[in-house]
PDB file of C-alpha atoms in Angstrom:
ATOM      1  CA  UNK A   3     -12.253   0.389 -22.754  1.00  0.00           C
ATOM      2  CA  UNK A   4      -8.489   0.608 -22.749  1.00  0.00           C
ATOM      3  CA  UNK A   5      -6.469  -0.387 -19.688  1.00  0.00           C
ATOM      4  CA  UNK A   6      -5.731   3.213 -18.801  1.00  0.00           C
ATOM      5  CA  UNK A   7      -9.512   3.978 -18.952  1.00  0.00           C
ATOM      6  CA  UNK A   8     -10.273   1.080 -16.686  1.00  0.00           C
ATOM      7  CA  UNK A   9      -7.714   2.171 -14.153  1.00  0.00           C
ATOM      8  CA  UNK A  10      -8.372   5.942 -14.347  1.00  0.00           C
ATOM      9  CA  UNK A  11      -4.889   7.101 -15.084  1.00  0.00           C
ATOM     10  CA  UNK A  12      -1.972   6.519 -17.538  1.00  0.00           C
ATOM     11  CA  UNK A  13       1.815   6.258 -17.628  1.00  0.00           C
ATOM     12  CA  UNK A  14       4.735   5.862 -19.986  1.00  0.00           C
ATOM     13  CA  UNK A  15       5.121   2.186 -20.108  1.00  0.00           C
ATOM     14  CA  UNK A  16       8.584   2.447 -21.652  1.00  0.00           C
ATOM     15  CA  UNK A  17       9.728   4.314 -18.563  1.00  0.00           C
ATOM     16  CA  UNK A  18       9.116   1.422 -16.136  1.00  0.00           C
ATOM     17  CA  UNK A  19      11.965  -1.181 -15.927  1.00  0.00           C
ATOM     18  CA  UNK A  20      11.122  -4.789 -15.388  1.00  0.00           C
ATOM     19  CA  UNK A  21      13.003  -5.062 -12.028  1.00  0.00           C
ATOM     20  CA  UNK A  22      15.522  -7.641 -11.024  1.00  0.00           C
ATOM     21  CA  UNK A  23      13.739 -10.853 -10.017  1.00  0.00           C
ATOM     22  CA  UNK A  24      15.491 -13.149  -7.593  1.00  0.00           C
ATOM     23  CA  UNK A  25      13.304 -15.485  -5.430  1.00  0.00           C
ATOM     24  CA  UNK A  26      10.356 -15.199  -3.221  1.00  0.00           C
ATOM     25  CA  UNK A  27      12.286 -16.599  -0.246  1.00  0.00           C
ATOM     26  CA  UNK A  28      15.011 -13.906  -0.660  1.00  0.00           C
ATOM     27  CA  UNK A  29      12.373 -11.127  -1.019  1.00  0.00           C
ATOM     28  CA  UNK A  30      10.448 -12.308   1.974  1.00  0.00           C
ATOM     29  CA  UNK A  31      13.675 -12.697   4.059  1.00  0.00           C
ATOM     30  CA  UNK A  32      14.718  -9.094   3.270  1.00  0.00           C
ATOM     31  CA  UNK A  33      11.203  -7.878   4.188  1.00  0.00           C
ATOM     32  CA  UNK A  34      11.180  -9.793   7.556  1.00  0.00           C
ATOM     33  CA  UNK A  35      14.621  -8.376   8.336  1.00  0.00           C
ATOM     34  CA  UNK A  36      13.354  -4.798   7.816  1.00  0.00           C
ATOM     35  CA  UNK A  37       9.888  -5.217   9.251  1.00  0.00           C
ATOM     36  CA  UNK A  38      10.320  -2.418  11.909  1.00  0.00           C
ATOM     37  CA  UNK A  39      11.679  -0.057   9.274  1.00  0.00           C
ATOM     38  CA  UNK A  40       8.615  -0.724   6.985  1.00  0.00           C
ATOM     39  CA  UNK A  41       6.289  -0.028   9.915  1.00  0.00           C
ATOM     40  CA  UNK A  42       8.184   3.109  11.022  1.00  0.00           C
ATOM     41  CA  UNK A  43       8.265   4.576   7.477  1.00  0.00           C
ATOM     42  CA  UNK A  44       4.571   3.852   6.926  1.00  0.00           C
ATOM     43  CA  UNK A  45       3.611   5.446  10.292  1.00  0.00           C
ATOM     44  CA  UNK A  46       5.891   8.538   9.687  1.00  0.00           C
ATOM     45  CA  UNK A  47       4.144   9.110   6.298  1.00  0.00           C
ATOM     46  CA  UNK A  48       0.991   9.534   8.320  1.00  0.00           C
ATOM     47  CA  UNK A  49       2.576  12.096  10.656  1.00  0.00           C
ATOM     48  CA  UNK A  50       2.848   9.644  13.503  1.00  0.00           C
ATOM     49  CA  UNK A  51       5.375  10.850  16.090  1.00  0.00           C
ATOM     50  CA  UNK A  52       6.675   7.453  17.137  1.00  0.00           C
ATOM     51  CA  UNK A  53      10.473   7.172  16.710  1.00  0.00           C
ATOM     52  CA  UNK A  54      12.135   4.165  15.142  1.00  0.00           C
ATOM     53  CA  UNK A  55      13.297   2.778  18.541  1.00  0.00           C
ATOM     54  CA  UNK A  56       9.792   3.257  19.872  1.00  0.00           C
ATOM     55  CA  UNK A  57       8.370   1.323  16.933  1.00  0.00           C
ATOM     56  CA  UNK A  58      10.827  -1.491  17.599  1.00  0.00           C
ATOM     57  CA  UNK A  59       9.860  -1.507  21.279  1.00  0.00           C
ATOM     58  CA  UNK A  60       6.135  -1.701  20.492  1.00  0.00           C
ATOM     59  CA  UNK A  61       6.694  -4.540  17.939  1.00  0.00           C
ATOM     60  CA  UNK A  62       8.544  -6.433  20.721  1.00  0.00           C
ATOM     61  CA  UNK A  63       5.351  -6.326  22.782  1.00  0.00           C
ATOM     62  CA  UNK A  64       6.301  -3.500  25.176  1.00  0.00           C
ATOM     63  CA  UNK A  65       4.116  -0.420  25.475  1.00  0.00           C
ATOM     64  CA  UNK A  66       5.635   3.013  25.019  1.00  0.00           C
ATOM     65  CA  UNK A  67       4.860   5.681  27.576  1.00  0.00           C
ATOM     66  CA  UNK A  68       4.153   9.311  26.823  1.00  0.00           C
ATOM     67  CA  UNK A  69       2.426   8.664  23.490  1.00  0.00           C
ATOM     68  CA  UNK A  70      -1.231   8.980  22.527  1.00  0.00           C
ATOM     69  CA  UNK A  71      -3.206   5.798  22.408  1.00  0.00           C
ATOM     70  CA  UNK A  72      -4.329   6.642  18.813  1.00  0.00           C
ATOM     71  CA  UNK A  73      -0.683   6.925  17.654  1.00  0.00           C
ATOM     72  CA  UNK A  74       0.224   3.646  19.343  1.00  0.00           C
ATOM     73  CA  UNK A  75      -2.877   2.003  17.796  1.00  0.00           C
ATOM     74  CA  UNK A  76      -1.809   3.193  14.350  1.00  0.00           C
ATOM     75  CA  UNK A  77       1.663   1.751  14.762  1.00  0.00           C
ATOM     76  CA  UNK A  78       0.243  -1.519  16.078  1.00  0.00           C
ATOM     77  CA  UNK A  79      -2.156  -1.775  13.236  1.00  0.00           C
ATOM     78  CA  UNK A  80       0.661  -1.335  10.732  1.00  0.00           C
ATOM     79  CA  UNK A  81       2.756  -4.009  12.552  1.00  0.00           C
ATOM     80  CA  UNK A  82      -0.177  -6.403  12.491  1.00  0.00           C
ATOM     81  CA  UNK A  83      -0.696  -5.826   8.731  1.00  0.00           C
ATOM     82  CA  UNK A  84       3.029  -6.207   8.008  1.00  0.00           C
ATOM     83  CA  UNK A  85       3.075  -9.552   9.871  1.00  0.00           C
ATOM     84  CA  UNK A  86      -0.047 -10.659   7.971  1.00  0.00           C
ATOM     85  CA  UNK A  87       1.477  -9.814   4.613  1.00  0.00           C
ATOM     86  CA  UNK A  88       4.607 -11.759   5.581  1.00  0.00           C
ATOM     87  CA  UNK A  89       2.446 -14.830   6.324  1.00  0.00           C
ATOM     88  CA  UNK A  90       0.450 -14.533   3.128  1.00  0.00           C
ATOM     89  CA  UNK A  91       3.446 -14.194   0.855  1.00  0.00           C
ATOM     90  CA  UNK A  92       5.484 -16.837   2.730  1.00  0.00           C
ATOM     91  CA  UNK A  93       2.582 -19.264   2.548  1.00  0.00           C
ATOM     92  CA  UNK A  94       1.994 -18.563  -1.130  1.00  0.00           C
ATOM     93  CA  UNK A  95      -1.529 -17.318  -0.165  1.00  0.00           C
ATOM     94  CA  UNK A  96      -1.216 -13.760  -1.428  1.00  0.00           C
ATOM     95  CA  UNK A  97      -3.474 -12.744  -4.318  1.00  0.00           C
ATOM     96  CA  UNK A  98      -4.201  -9.432  -6.022  1.00  0.00           C
ATOM     97  CA  UNK A  99      -7.897  -9.450  -4.936  1.00  0.00           C
ATOM     98  CA  UNK A 100     -10.431  -7.694  -2.914  1.00  0.00           C
ATOM     99  CA  UNK A 101     -10.536 -10.310  -0.047  1.00  0.00           C
ATOM    100  CA  UNK A 102      -6.845  -9.960   0.555  1.00  0.00           C
ATOM    101  CA  UNK A 103      -7.091  -6.122   0.334  1.00  0.00           C
ATOM    102  CA  UNK A 104     -10.004  -6.046   2.757  1.00  0.00           C
ATOM    103  CA  UNK A 105      -8.158  -8.329   5.183  1.00  0.00           C
ATOM    104  CA  UNK A 106      -5.102  -6.073   5.231  1.00  0.00           C
ATOM    105  CA  UNK A 107      -7.272  -2.994   5.541  1.00  0.00           C
ATOM    106  CA  UNK A 108      -9.022  -4.593   8.531  1.00  0.00           C
ATOM    107  CA  UNK A 109      -5.705  -4.493  10.339  1.00  0.00           C
ATOM    108  CA  UNK A 110      -4.362  -1.209   8.925  1.00  0.00           C
ATOM    109  CA  UNK A 111      -7.421   0.965   9.660  1.00  0.00           C
ATOM    110  CA  UNK A 112      -8.760  -0.693  12.829  1.00  0.00           C
ATOM    111  CA  UNK A 113     -10.252   1.930  15.172  1.00  0.00           C
ATOM    112  CA  UNK A 114      -8.948   4.716  12.917  1.00  0.00           C
ATOM    113  CA  UNK A 115     -11.099   4.765   9.777  1.00  0.00           C
ATOM    114  CA  UNK A 116     -14.835   5.221   9.993  1.00  0.00           C
ATOM    115  CA  UNK A 117     -15.224   1.608   9.000  1.00  0.00           C
ATOM    116  CA  UNK A 118     -12.622  -0.996   8.154  1.00  0.00           C
ATOM    117  CA  UNK A 119     -12.355  -4.300   6.348  1.00  0.00           C
ATOM    118  CA  UNK A 120     -14.726  -3.473   3.512  1.00  0.00           C
ATOM    119  CA  UNK A 121     -15.308  -0.869   0.719  1.00  0.00           C
ATOM    120  CA  UNK A 122     -17.168   2.297   1.262  1.00  0.00           C
ATOM    121  CA  UNK A 123     -20.865   1.557   1.256  1.00  0.00           C
ATOM    122  CA  UNK A 124     -20.637  -2.112   2.154  1.00  0.00           C
ATOM    123  CA  UNK A 125     -21.162  -1.293   5.856  1.00  0.00           C
ATOM    124  CA  UNK A 126     -23.516   0.967   7.855  1.00  0.00           C
ATOM    125  CA  UNK A 127     -22.166   4.341   6.455  1.00  0.00           C
ATOM    126  CA  UNK A 128     -23.549   4.860   2.933  1.00  0.00           C
ATOM    127  CA  UNK A 129     -23.653   8.640   2.542  1.00  0.00           C
ATOM    128  CA  UNK A 130     -20.223  10.073   3.277  1.00  0.00           C
ATOM    129  CA  UNK A 131     -17.684  10.322   0.524  1.00  0.00           C
ATOM    130  CA  UNK A 132     -14.047  11.131   1.487  1.00  0.00           C
ATOM    131  CA  UNK A 133     -11.709  13.320  -0.500  1.00  0.00           C
ATOM    132  CA  UNK A 134      -8.046  14.051  -0.736  1.00  0.00           C
ATOM    133  CA  UNK A 135      -6.753  17.593  -0.072  1.00  0.00           C
ATOM    134  CA  UNK A 136      -4.336  18.833  -2.726  1.00  0.00           C
ATOM    135  CA  UNK A 137      -3.523  22.300  -1.369  1.00  0.00           C
ATOM    136  CA  UNK A 138      -3.704  25.031  -3.982  1.00  0.00           C
ATOM    137  CA  UNK A 139      -4.920  22.364  -6.504  1.00  0.00           C
ATOM    138  CA  UNK A 140      -8.155  21.805  -4.611  1.00  0.00           C
ATOM    139  CA  UNK A 141      -9.299  18.373  -3.781  1.00  0.00           C
ATOM    140  CA  UNK A 142      -9.513  14.981  -5.376  1.00  0.00           C
ATOM    141  CA  UNK A 143     -12.964  13.620  -5.095  1.00  0.00           C
ATOM    142  CA  UNK A 144     -13.440   9.821  -5.847  1.00  0.00           C
ATOM    143  CA  UNK A 145     -16.665   8.028  -6.693  1.00  0.00           C
ATOM    144  CA  UNK A 146     -19.596   8.513  -4.366  1.00  0.00           C
ATOM    145  CA  UNK A 147     -20.233   6.159  -1.473  1.00  0.00           C
ATOM    146  CA  UNK A 148     -23.297   4.127  -2.443  1.00  0.00           C
ATOM    147  CA  UNK A 149     -25.046   1.353  -0.509  1.00  0.00           C
ATOM    148  CA  UNK A 150     -23.416  -1.962  -1.464  1.00  0.00           C
ATOM    149  CA  UNK A 151     -20.572  -0.133  -3.206  1.00  0.00           C
ATOM    150  CA  UNK A 152     -21.695  -1.264  -6.705  1.00  0.00           C
ATOM    151  CA  UNK A 153     -19.666   1.268  -8.607  1.00  0.00           C
ATOM    152  CA  UNK A 154     -16.500   0.778  -6.452  1.00  0.00           C
ATOM    153  CA  UNK A 155     -16.669  -2.967  -6.885  1.00  0.00           C
ATOM    154  CA  UNK A 156     -17.179  -2.581 -10.638  1.00  0.00           C
ATOM    155  CA  UNK A 157     -14.168  -0.217 -10.903  1.00  0.00           C
ATOM    156  CA  UNK A 158     -12.002  -2.580  -8.716  1.00  0.00           C
ATOM    157  CA  UNK A 159     -12.857  -5.663 -10.740  1.00  0.00           C
ATOM    158  CA  UNK A 160     -12.187  -3.904 -13.979  1.00  0.00           C
ATOM    159  CA  UNK A 161      -8.899  -2.386 -12.802  1.00  0.00           C
ATOM    160  CA  UNK A 162      -7.530  -5.560 -11.287  1.00  0.00           C
ATOM    161  CA  UNK A 163      -8.519  -7.510 -14.420  1.00  0.00           C
ATOM    162  CA  UNK A 164      -6.717  -4.932 -16.555  1.00  0.00           C
ATOM    163  CA  UNK A 165      -3.530  -5.197 -14.460  1.00  0.00           C
ATOM    164  CA  UNK A 166      -3.601  -8.974 -14.642  1.00  0.00           C
ATOM    165  CA  UNK A 167      -4.475  -9.215 -18.385  1.00  0.00           C
ATOM    166  CA  UNK A 168      -2.415  -6.379 -19.759  1.00  0.00           C
ATOM    167  CA  UNK A 169       0.568  -5.788 -17.491  1.00  0.00           C
ATOM    168  CA  UNK A 170       2.940  -8.785 -17.721  1.00  0.00           C
ATOM    169  CA  UNK A 171       5.822  -7.385 -15.647  1.00  0.00           C
ATOM    170  CA  UNK A 172       5.089  -7.811 -11.917  1.00  0.00           C
ATOM    171  CA  UNK A 173       6.988  -4.600 -10.963  1.00  0.00           C
ATOM    172  CA  UNK A 174       4.917  -2.472 -13.220  1.00  0.00           C
ATOM    173  CA  UNK A 175       1.710  -4.249 -12.166  1.00  0.00           C
ATOM    174  CA  UNK A 176       2.577  -3.632  -8.449  1.00  0.00           C
ATOM    175  CA  UNK A 177       3.387   0.059  -8.860  1.00  0.00           C
ATOM    176  CA  UNK A 178       0.161   0.562 -10.910  1.00  0.00           C
ATOM    177  CA  UNK A 179      -1.874  -1.149  -8.285  1.00  0.00           C
ATOM    178  CA  UNK A 180      -0.724   1.191  -5.568  1.00  0.00           C
ATOM    179  CA  UNK A 181      -1.646   4.212  -7.548  1.00  0.00           C
ATOM    180  CA  UNK A 182      -4.987   2.650  -8.583  1.00  0.00           C
ATOM    181  CA  UNK A 183      -5.919   2.110  -4.976  1.00  0.00           C
ATOM    182  CA  UNK A 184      -4.719   5.646  -3.936  1.00  0.00           C
ATOM    183  CA  UNK A 185      -6.720   7.243  -6.768  1.00  0.00           C
ATOM    184  CA  UNK A 186      -9.966   5.313  -6.343  1.00  0.00           C
ATOM    185  CA  UNK A 187     -10.238   5.580  -2.579  1.00  0.00           C
ATOM    186  CA  UNK A 188     -12.079   2.316  -2.028  1.00  0.00           C
ATOM    187  CA  UNK A 189     -12.017   2.754   1.720  1.00  0.00           C
ATOM    188  CA  UNK A 190     -12.932   5.584   4.039  1.00  0.00           C
ATOM    189  CA  UNK A 191      -9.290   5.902   5.205  1.00  0.00           C
ATOM    190  CA  UNK A 192      -5.998   4.003   4.880  1.00  0.00           C
ATOM    191  CA  UNK A 193      -6.150   3.735   1.078  1.00  0.00           C
ATOM    192  CA  UNK A 194      -2.560   4.592   0.344  1.00  0.00           C
ATOM    193  CA  UNK A 195      -1.335   2.308   3.175  1.00  0.00           C
ATOM    194  CA  UNK A 196      -3.414  -0.575   2.043  1.00  0.00           C
ATOM    195  CA  UNK A 197      -2.417  -0.156  -1.568  1.00  0.00           C
ATOM    196  CA  UNK A 198       1.199  -0.109  -0.613  1.00  0.00           C
ATOM    197  CA  UNK A 199       0.923  -3.413   1.270  1.00  0.00           C
ATOM    198  CA  UNK A 200      -0.845  -4.837  -1.693  1.00  0.00           C
ATOM    199  CA  UNK A 201       1.895  -3.498  -3.987  1.00  0.00           C
ATOM    200  CA  UNK A 202       4.541  -5.149  -1.831  1.00  0.00           C
ATOM    201  CA  UNK A 203       2.592  -8.400  -1.883  1.00  0.00           C
ATOM    202  CA  UNK A 204       2.784  -8.365  -5.687  1.00  0.00           C
ATOM    203  CA  UNK A 205       6.465  -7.522  -5.633  1.00  0.00           C
ATOM    204  CA  UNK A 206       7.530 -10.207  -3.082  1.00  0.00           C
ATOM    205  CA  UNK A 207       5.255 -12.879  -4.582  1.00  0.00           C
ATOM    206  CA  UNK A 208       7.314 -12.457  -7.788  1.00  0.00           C
ATOM    207  CA  UNK A 209      10.716 -12.411  -6.139  1.00  0.00           C
ATOM    208  CA  UNK A 210      11.109  -8.601  -6.157  1.00  0.00           C
ATOM    209  CA  UNK A 211      12.017  -6.514  -3.131  1.00  0.00           C
ATOM    210  CA  UNK A 212       9.321  -4.707  -1.254  1.00  0.00           C
ATOM    211  CA  UNK A 213       9.277  -0.974  -1.281  1.00  0.00           C
ATOM    212  CA  UNK A 214       9.312   1.328   1.777  1.00  0.00           C
ATOM    213  CA  UNK A 215       9.085   5.092   1.337  1.00  0.00           C
ATOM    214  CA  UNK A 216      11.555   6.580   3.833  1.00  0.00           C
ATOM    215  CA  UNK A 217      10.261   9.264   6.202  1.00  0.00           C
ATOM    216  CA  UNK A 218      13.116  11.505   4.801  1.00  0.00           C
ATOM    217  CA  UNK A 219      11.269  11.559   1.553  1.00  0.00           C
ATOM    218  CA  UNK A 220       7.813  12.617   2.871  1.00  0.00           C
ATOM    219  CA  UNK A 221       7.735  15.953   1.153  1.00  0.00           C
ATOM    220  CA  UNK A 222       8.876  14.523  -2.130  1.00  0.00           C
ATOM    221  CA  UNK A 223       6.275  11.781  -1.886  1.00  0.00           C
ATOM    222  CA  UNK A 224       3.448  14.291  -1.145  1.00  0.00           C
ATOM    223  CA  UNK A 225       4.466  16.662  -3.948  1.00  0.00           C
ATOM    224  CA  UNK A 226       4.560  13.813  -6.502  1.00  0.00           C
ATOM    225  CA  UNK A 227       1.212  12.366  -5.342  1.00  0.00           C
ATOM    226  CA  UNK A 228      -0.403  15.832  -5.725  1.00  0.00           C
ATOM    227  CA  UNK A 229       0.841  15.946  -9.327  1.00  0.00           C
ATOM    228  CA  UNK A 230      -0.390  12.388  -9.874  1.00  0.00           C
ATOM    229  CA  UNK A 231      -3.894  13.206  -8.546  1.00  0.00           C
ATOM    230  CA  UNK A 232      -4.140  16.337 -10.747  1.00  0.00           C
ATOM    231  CA  UNK A 233      -2.615  15.024 -14.010  1.00  0.00           C
ATOM    232  CA  UNK A 234      -3.774  11.388 -13.692  1.00  0.00           C
ATOM    233  CA  UNK A 235      -0.182  10.501 -14.972  1.00  0.00           C
ATOM    234  CA  UNK A 236       1.694   7.918 -12.949  1.00  0.00           C
ATOM    235  CA  UNK A 237       4.951   8.099 -14.711  1.00  0.00           C
ATOM    236  CA  UNK A 238       6.714  10.278 -12.195  1.00  0.00           C
ATOM    237  CA  UNK A 239       5.393   8.440  -9.157  1.00  0.00           C
ATOM    238  CA  UNK A 240       6.385   5.078 -10.629  1.00  0.00           C
ATOM    239  CA  UNK A 241       9.972   6.402 -11.007  1.00  0.00           C
ATOM    240  CA  UNK A 242       9.868   7.664  -7.457  1.00  0.00           C
ATOM    241  CA  UNK A 243       8.742   4.243  -6.097  1.00  0.00           C
ATOM    242  CA  UNK A 244      11.551   2.462  -7.981  1.00  0.00           C
ATOM    243  CA  UNK A 245      14.094   4.895  -6.438  1.00  0.00           C
ATOM    244  CA  UNK A 246      12.787   3.806  -3.044  1.00  0.00           C
ATOM    245  CA  UNK A 247      13.285   0.168  -3.749  1.00  0.00           C
ATOM    246  CA  UNK A 248      16.310  -1.510  -1.788  1.00  0.00           C
ATOM    247  CA  UNK A 249      19.492  -1.588  -3.679  1.00  0.00           C
ATOM    248  CA  UNK A 250      21.209  -4.855  -4.298  1.00  0.00           C
ATOM    249  CA  UNK A 251      22.883  -6.531  -1.386  1.00  0.00           C
ATOM    250  CA  UNK A 252      24.629  -9.824  -0.882  1.00  0.00           C
ATOM    251  CA  UNK A 253      22.280 -12.787  -1.061  1.00  0.00           C
ATOM    252  CA  UNK A 254      21.572 -13.995   2.451  1.00  0.00           C
ATOM    253  CA  UNK A 255      22.276 -17.597   3.558  1.00  0.00           C
ATOM    254  CA  UNK A 256      19.256 -19.874   3.484  1.00  0.00           C
ATOM    255  CA  UNK A 257      17.202 -19.682   6.611  1.00  0.00           C
ATOM    256  CA  UNK A 258      14.288 -21.486   8.168  1.00  0.00           C
ATOM    257  CA  UNK A 259      11.323 -19.161   8.480  1.00  0.00           C
ATOM    258  CA  UNK A 260       8.651 -19.120  11.069  1.00  0.00           C
ATOM    259  CA  UNK A 261       5.577 -16.959  11.344  1.00  0.00           C
ATOM    260  CA  UNK A 262       6.379 -13.840  13.380  1.00  0.00           C
ATOM    261  CA  UNK A 263       4.753 -13.676  16.850  1.00  0.00           C
ATOM    262  CA  UNK A 264       1.843 -11.457  17.063  1.00  0.00           C
TER     263      UNK A 264
END
């Protein structure tokens, strides 16, 4: 099987730039400085009504009145996952693997997804298969949920192996992983969020800036994702993600990092 067949989609490999690599420390520093922004953007993409100041307040350990507990839970989940990713990359413990993805998903989808922290079929629910609404284009239906998730695990292993073996550039590998996770729907919910966190882990671990999709680009993101699901061509989405990457800024002074408080 070719790499594209193992992943389930294709893209124009000549259209993806290598990305400007600096250092892991710099990439992690910039991520830490923008942690509230990453959490806010991720929650806004899910339709969460929390404002940016409210996200900041919640991340500082202060509850926000007048909001649904479910919305607050979602923001807190994203904050916990963002801090976990920071610790993993800072400690050189991030890996493009199922255990890391499951661990991040356990934070991201806690009390929100039907089950969290494992693939569909690895828990109690073994019959329901989620799908992605595409409006006038119908629905994207992934592999069936089966007991033990044998097919999902096989696809995941094949896809990750293809990315590691055949995609030398970390930026291209990171972007492809996000779309791989979004397409295959390994979890009952939180697939795009989890895949974006994994994407950013790959980027920062290789000295590249993490990517946050601004809430102002929600419609653009959704429209391009629909075209990705229908055409199984990731070229446009990869270009969009690169557009969302932070522009160059002056290199910050060296700093001593400490794990963010939970």
